[in-house]
Amino acid sequence: MASGSGSSKNDFRRKWDKDEYETLAQKRLAEERDRERRDGKIAQPVKRDLLRHRDYKVDLESKLGKTIVITKTTPQAEMGGYYCNVCDCVVKDSINFLDHINGKKHQRNLGMSMRVERSSLDQVKKRFEVNKKKLEEKQKEYDFEERMKELREEEEKAKAYKKEKQKERKRRAEGDVDFEEDDEMAAVMGFSGFGSSKKSH
């Protein structure tokens, strides 16, 4: 233990025998392991699955712009915010909810570790092929002639729209002239506006 007799008379510090404490600690650990083996409480290490990508869409917009009345008796799942049924917790905003469902605690509750499966060369090649096919499907291949035809149709539509606008302006202008002639004719014949409160001077 602590040696009381120091090497010098002026040294009052305790001296600890490190080897003795090391042997005591090893003995205590061995006794604990023996006790666990006798009781049958050997804790097996938990084997978790590798991290997988989500096969469902995260719903962040269903409650957007809606008002909810919350009382003391409202269940936690219907409270304001985003509810995680795996961890039984409510997160107040979408950014923190995404952080939560991508986080270590949530993945651990799902039974997954944060380790990702190492992809082989064949898997990577297959994924590239799938992505390439998707891109090819999305891109609409235009033939030069088809594109020129579409541009001509758009120009014709624009010209027709402009002509229609000009015709409409002419009709309005002719309508105004007709009204003025009618007013002059009515004044000559002695009619002063049909029931209007305007007074002509």
JSON list of C-alpha atoms in Angstrom, two decimals, residues 119-188:
[
{"chain": "A", "resi": 119, "resn": "SER", "atom": "CA", "xyz": [-19.71, -2.19, -52.56]},
{"chain": "A", "resi": 120, "resn": "SER", "atom": "CA", "xyz": [-18.02, -4.48, -55.03]},
{"chain": "A", "resi": 121, "resn": "LEU", "atom": "CA", "xyz": [-16.90, -3.43, -58.50]},
{"chain": "A", "resi": 122, "resn": "ASP", "atom": "CA", "xyz": [-19.81, -5.30, -60.14]},
{"chain": "A", "resi": 123, "resn": "GLN", "atom": "CA", "xyz": [-22.37, -3.51, -57.95]},
{"chain": "A", "resi": 124, "resn": "VAL", "atom": "CA", "xyz": [-20.91, -0.12, -58.86]},
{"chain": "A", "resi": 125, "resn": "LYS", "atom": "CA", "xyz": [-20.98, -0.96, -62.59]},
{"chain": "A", "resi": 126, "resn": "LYS", "atom": "CA", "xyz": [-24.62, -2.10, -62.35]},
{"chain": "A", "resi": 127, "resn": "ARG", "atom": "CA", "xyz": [-25.57, 1.11, -60.54]},
{"chain": "A", "resi": 128, "resn": "PHE", "atom": "CA", "xyz": [-23.87, 3.20, -63.26]},
{"chain": "A", "resi": 129, "resn": "GLU", "atom": "CA", "xyz": [-25.80, 1.30, -65.95]},
{"chain": "A", "resi": 130, "resn": "VAL", "atom": "CA", "xyz": [-29.13, 1.84, -64.16]},
{"chain": "A", "resi": 131, "resn": "ASN", "atom": "CA", "xyz": [-28.46, 5.57, -63.75]},
{"chain": "A", "resi": 132, "resn": "LYS", "atom": "CA", "xyz": [-27.41, 5.87, -67.40]},
{"chain": "A", "resi": 133, "resn": "LYS", "atom": "CA", "xyz": [-30.68, 4.22, -68.54]},
{"chain": "A", "resi": 134, "resn": "LYS", "atom": "CA", "xyz": [-32.68, 6.62, -66.37]},
{"chain": "A", "resi": 135, "resn": "LEU", "atom": "CA", "xyz": [-30.92, 9.62, -67.91]},
{"chain": "A", "resi": 136, "resn": "GLU", "atom": "CA", "xyz": [-31.53, 8.32, -71.41]},
{"chain": "A", "resi": 137, "resn": "GLU", "atom": "CA", "xyz": [-35.25, 7.88, -70.67]},
{"chain": "A", "resi": 138, "resn": "LYS", "atom": "CA", "xyz": [-35.52, 11.41, -69.30]},
{"chain": "A", "resi": 139, "resn": "GLN", "atom": "CA", "xyz": [-33.82, 13.09, -72.23]},
{"chain": "A", "resi": 140, "resn": "LYS", "atom": "CA", "xyz": [-36.20, 13.57, -75.14]},
{"chain": "A", "resi": 141, "resn": "GLU", "atom": "CA", "xyz": [-34.16, 13.12, -78.27]},
{"chain": "A", "resi": 142, "resn": "TYR", "atom": "CA", "xyz": [-34.89, 15.90, -80.75]},
{"chain": "A", "resi": 143, "resn": "ASP", "atom": "CA", "xyz": [-34.38, 15.54, -84.45]},
{"chain": "A", "resi": 144, "resn": "PHE", "atom": "CA", "xyz": [-33.22, 18.76, -86.12]},
{"chain": "A", "resi": 145, "resn": "GLU", "atom": "CA", "xyz": [-36.26, 18.80, -88.43]},
{"chain": "A", "resi": 146, "resn": "GLU", "atom": "CA", "xyz": [-38.69, 18.25, -85.52]},
{"chain": "A", "resi": 147, "resn": "ARG", "atom": "CA", "xyz": [-37.08, 21.08, -83.58]},
{"chain": "A", "resi": 148, "resn": "MET", "atom": "CA", "xyz": [-37.35, 23.45, -86.57]},
{"chain": "A", "resi": 149, "resn": "LYS", "atom": "CA", "xyz": [-41.00, 22.49, -87.03]},
{"chain": "A", "resi": 150, "resn": "GLU", "atom": "CA", "xyz": [-41.73, 23.28, -83.36]},
{"chain": "A", "resi": 151, "resn": "LEU", "atom": "CA", "xyz": [-40.00, 26.66, -83.66]},
{"chain": "A", "resi": 152, "resn": "ARG", "atom": "CA", "xyz": [-42.08, 27.53, -86.76]},
{"chain": "A", "resi": 153, "resn": "GLU", "atom": "CA", "xyz": [-45.28, 26.58, -84.96]},
{"chain": "A", "resi": 154, "resn": "GLU", "atom": "CA", "xyz": [-44.35, 28.79, -82.00]},
{"chain": "A", "resi": 155, "resn": "GLU", "atom": "CA", "xyz": [-43.62, 31.72, -84.34]},
{"chain": "A", "resi": 156, "resn": "GLU", "atom": "CA", "xyz": [-46.97, 31.23, -86.11]},
{"chain": "A", "resi": 157, "resn": "LYS", "atom": "CA", "xyz": [-48.79, 31.19, -82.78]},
{"chain": "A", "resi": 158, "resn": "ALA", "atom": "CA", "xyz": [-47.04, 34.42, -81.75]},
{"chain": "A", "resi": 159, "resn": "LYS", "atom": "CA", "xyz": [-47.95, 36.10, -85.09]},
{"chain": "A", "resi": 160, "resn": "ALA", "atom": "CA", "xyz": [-51.58, 35.00, -84.78]},
{"chain": "A", "resi": 161, "resn": "TYR", "atom": "CA", "xyz": [-51.73, 36.37, -81.22]},
{"chain": "A", "resi": 162, "resn": "LYS", "atom": "CA", "xyz": [-50.32, 39.74, -82.38]},
{"chain": "A", "resi": 163, "resn": "LYS", "atom": "CA", "xyz": [-52.85, 39.94, -85.26]},
{"chain": "A", "resi": 164, "resn": "GLU", "atom": "CA", "xyz": [-55.71, 39.19, -82.89]},
{"chain": "A", "resi": 165, "resn": "LYS", "atom": "CA", "xyz": [-54.53, 41.96, -80.53]},
{"chain": "A", "resi": 166, "resn": "GLN", "atom": "CA", "xyz": [-54.33, 44.47, -83.42]},
{"chain": "A", "resi": 167, "resn": "LYS", "atom": "CA", "xyz": [-57.84, 43.54, -84.61]},
{"chain": "A", "resi": 168, "resn": "GLU", "atom": "CA", "xyz": [-59.16, 44.00, -81.10]},
{"chain": "A", "resi": 169, "resn": "ARG", "atom": "CA", "xyz": [-57.57, 47.48, -80.86]},
{"chain": "A", "resi": 170, "resn": "LYS", "atom": "CA", "xyz": [-59.13, 48.47, -84.21]},
{"chain": "A", "resi": 171, "resn": "ARG", "atom": "CA", "xyz": [-62.56, 47.28, -83.04]},
{"chain": "A", "resi": 172, "resn": "ARG", "atom": "CA", "xyz": [-62.24, 49.36, -79.86]},
{"chain": "A", "resi": 173, "resn": "ALA", "atom": "CA", "xyz": [-61.19, 52.45, -81.85]},
{"chain": "A", "resi": 174, "resn": "GLU", "atom": "CA", "xyz": [-64.14, 52.02, -84.29]},
{"chain": "A", "resi": 175, "resn": "GLY", "atom": "CA", "xyz": [-66.51, 51.55, -81.36]},
{"chain": "A", "resi": 176, "resn": "ASP", "atom": "CA", "xyz": [-65.42, 54.86, -79.81]},
{"chain": "A", "resi": 177, "resn": "VAL", "atom": "CA", "xyz": [-65.99, 56.70, -83.12]},
{"chain": "A", "resi": 178, "resn": "ASP", "atom": "CA", "xyz": [-69.50, 55.21, -83.45]},
{"chain": "A", "resi": 179, "resn": "PHE", "atom": "CA", "xyz": [-70.43, 56.39, -79.94]},
{"chain": "A", "resi": 180, "resn": "GLU", "atom": "CA", "xyz": [-69.30, 59.94, -80.73]},
{"chain": "A", "resi": 181, "resn": "GLU", "atom": "CA", "xyz": [-71.43, 60.01, -83.94]},
{"chain": "A", "resi": 182, "resn": "ASP", "atom": "CA", "xyz": [-74.45, 58.74, -81.99]},
{"chain": "A", "resi": 183, "resn": "ASP", "atom": "CA", "xyz": [-74.04, 61.53, -79.41]},
{"chain": "A", "resi": 184, "resn": "GLU", "atom": "CA", "xyz": [-73.88, 64.18, -82.14]},
{"chain": "A", "resi": 185, "resn": "MET", "atom": "CA", "xyz": [-76.99, 62.78, -83.86]},
{"chain": "A", "resi": 186, "resn": "ALA", "atom": "CA", "xyz": [-78.86, 62.70, -80.55]},
{"chain": "A", "resi": 187, "resn": "ALA", "atom": "CA", "xyz": [-77.96, 66.35, -79.85]},
{"chain": "A", "resi": 188, "resn": "VAL", "atom": "CA", "xyz": [-79.19, 67.43, -83.36]}
]
